[in-house]
Amino acid sequence: MSKPDTTGRPPGVTHGDAAYWARIRRIVATAPPLTDEQRATIRAALAPAVTQLATPKEKAA
């Protein structure tokens, strides 16, 4: 699986998707910041997936 480029776009998107990504950037720019509770909820939800993807060296740390 390829990593997103520095713009955050998934691999394989074309310039024809510019309007879509511009819309996404506008939506994100207008969103209020997350509260500490929201960040904690997201971290808790993603923790099992992050742990599963960790390498053995990362898990031992």
PDB file of C-alpha atoms in Angstrom:
ATOM      1  CA  MET A   1       0.000   0.000   0.000  1.00  0.00           C
ATOM      2  CA  SER A   2       1.423   3.363  -1.018  1.00  0.00           C
ATOM      3  CA  LYS A   3       1.664   6.271   1.355  1.00  0.00           C
ATOM      4  CA  PRO A   4      -0.254   9.509   0.680  1.00  0.00           C
ATOM      5  CA  ASP A   5       1.798  12.285  -0.860  1.00  0.00           C
ATOM      6  CA  THR A   6       2.655  15.419   1.111  1.00  0.00           C
ATOM      7  CA  THR A   7      -0.706  17.001   0.255  1.00  0.00           C
ATOM      8  CA  GLY A   8      -2.483  14.167   2.054  1.00  0.00           C
ATOM      9  CA  ARG A   9      -4.048  12.835  -1.130  1.00  0.00           C
ATOM     10  CA  PRO A  10      -4.359   9.067  -1.412  1.00  0.00           C
ATOM     11  CA  PRO A  11      -2.212   7.427  -4.074  1.00  0.00           C
ATOM     12  CA  GLY A  12      -3.703   7.308  -7.542  1.00  0.00           C
ATOM     13  CA  VAL A  13      -5.850  10.448  -7.454  1.00  0.00           C
ATOM     14  CA  THR A  14      -5.732  12.561 -10.567  1.00  0.00           C
ATOM     15  CA  HIS A  15      -5.893  16.281 -11.183  1.00  0.00           C
ATOM     16  CA  GLY A  16      -9.550  15.753 -12.101  1.00  0.00           C
ATOM     17  CA  ASP A  17     -10.183  15.321  -8.380  1.00  0.00           C
ATOM     18  CA  ALA A  18      -9.061  18.878  -7.584  1.00  0.00           C
ATOM     19  CA  ALA A  19     -12.604  20.150  -6.945  1.00  0.00           C
ATOM     20  CA  TYR A  20     -13.256  17.301  -4.509  1.00  0.00           C
ATOM     21  CA  TRP A  21     -10.077  17.967  -2.543  1.00  0.00           C
ATOM     22  CA  ALA A  22     -10.734  21.721  -2.535  1.00  0.00           C
ATOM     23  CA  ARG A  23     -14.145  21.002  -0.999  1.00  0.00           C
ATOM     24  CA  ILE A  24     -12.564  18.735   1.622  1.00  0.00           C
ATOM     25  CA  ARG A  25     -10.020  21.451   2.520  1.00  0.00           C
ATOM     26  CA  ARG A  26     -12.827  24.033   2.904  1.00  0.00           C
ATOM     27  CA  ILE A  27     -14.831  21.705   5.158  1.00  0.00           C
ATOM     28  CA  VAL A  28     -11.803  20.907   7.323  1.00  0.00           C
ATOM     29  CA  ALA A  29     -10.816  24.584   7.544  1.00  0.00           C
ATOM     30  CA  THR A  30     -14.244  25.553   8.902  1.00  0.00           C
ATOM     31  CA  ALA A  31     -14.498  22.713  11.417  1.00  0.00           C
ATOM     32  CA  PRO A  32     -14.020  23.652  15.070  1.00  0.00           C
ATOM     33  CA  PRO A  33     -11.026  22.140  16.880  1.00  0.00           C
ATOM     34  CA  LEU A  34     -11.559  18.853  18.677  1.00  0.00           C
ATOM     35  CA  THR A  35     -12.060  18.885  22.420  1.00  0.00           C
ATOM     36  CA  ASP A  36      -9.759  16.870  24.673  1.00  0.00           C
ATOM     37  CA  GLU A  37     -12.610  14.392  25.196  1.00  0.00           C
ATOM     38  CA  GLN A  38     -13.059  13.949  21.444  1.00  0.00           C
ATOM     39  CA  ARG A  39      -9.320  13.402  20.950  1.00  0.00           C
ATOM     40  CA  ALA A  40      -9.287  10.819  23.767  1.00  0.00           C
ATOM     41  CA  THR A  41     -12.258   9.001  22.226  1.00  0.00           C
ATOM     42  CA  ILE A  42     -10.554   8.844  18.831  1.00  0.00           C
ATOM     43  CA  ARG A  43      -7.282   7.642  20.372  1.00  0.00           C
ATOM     44  CA  ALA A  44      -9.101   4.928  22.318  1.00  0.00           C
ATOM     45  CA  ALA A  45     -10.947   3.785  19.212  1.00  0.00           C
ATOM     46  CA  LEU A  46      -7.771   3.642  17.110  1.00  0.00           C
ATOM     47  CA  ALA A  47      -5.436   2.186  19.758  1.00  0.00           C
ATOM     48  CA  PRO A  48      -6.155  -1.489  18.921  1.00  0.00           C
ATOM     49  CA  ALA A  49      -5.528  -0.892  15.214  1.00  0.00           C
ATOM     50  CA  VAL A  50      -2.328   1.036  15.869  1.00  0.00           C
ATOM     51  CA  THR A  51      -1.076  -1.682  18.204  1.00  0.00           C
ATOM     52  CA  GLN A  52      -1.898  -4.351  15.632  1.00  0.00           C
ATOM     53  CA  LEU A  53       0.063  -2.486  12.943  1.00  0.00           C
ATOM     54  CA  ALA A  54       3.082  -1.895  15.166  1.00  0.00           C
ATOM     55  CA  THR A  55       6.254  -3.791  14.428  1.00  0.00           C
ATOM     56  CA  PRO A  56       7.598  -6.180  17.079  1.00  0.00           C
ATOM     57  CA  LYS A  57      10.327  -3.628  17.890  1.00  0.00           C
ATOM     58  CA  GLU A  58       7.690  -0.882  18.414  1.00  0.00           C
ATOM     59  CA  LYS A  59       5.569  -3.212  20.568  1.00  0.00           C
ATOM     60  CA  ALA A  60       8.568  -3.973  22.793  1.00  0.00           C
ATOM     61  CA  ALA A  61       9.301  -0.287  23.383  1.00  0.00           C
TER      62      ALA A  61
END
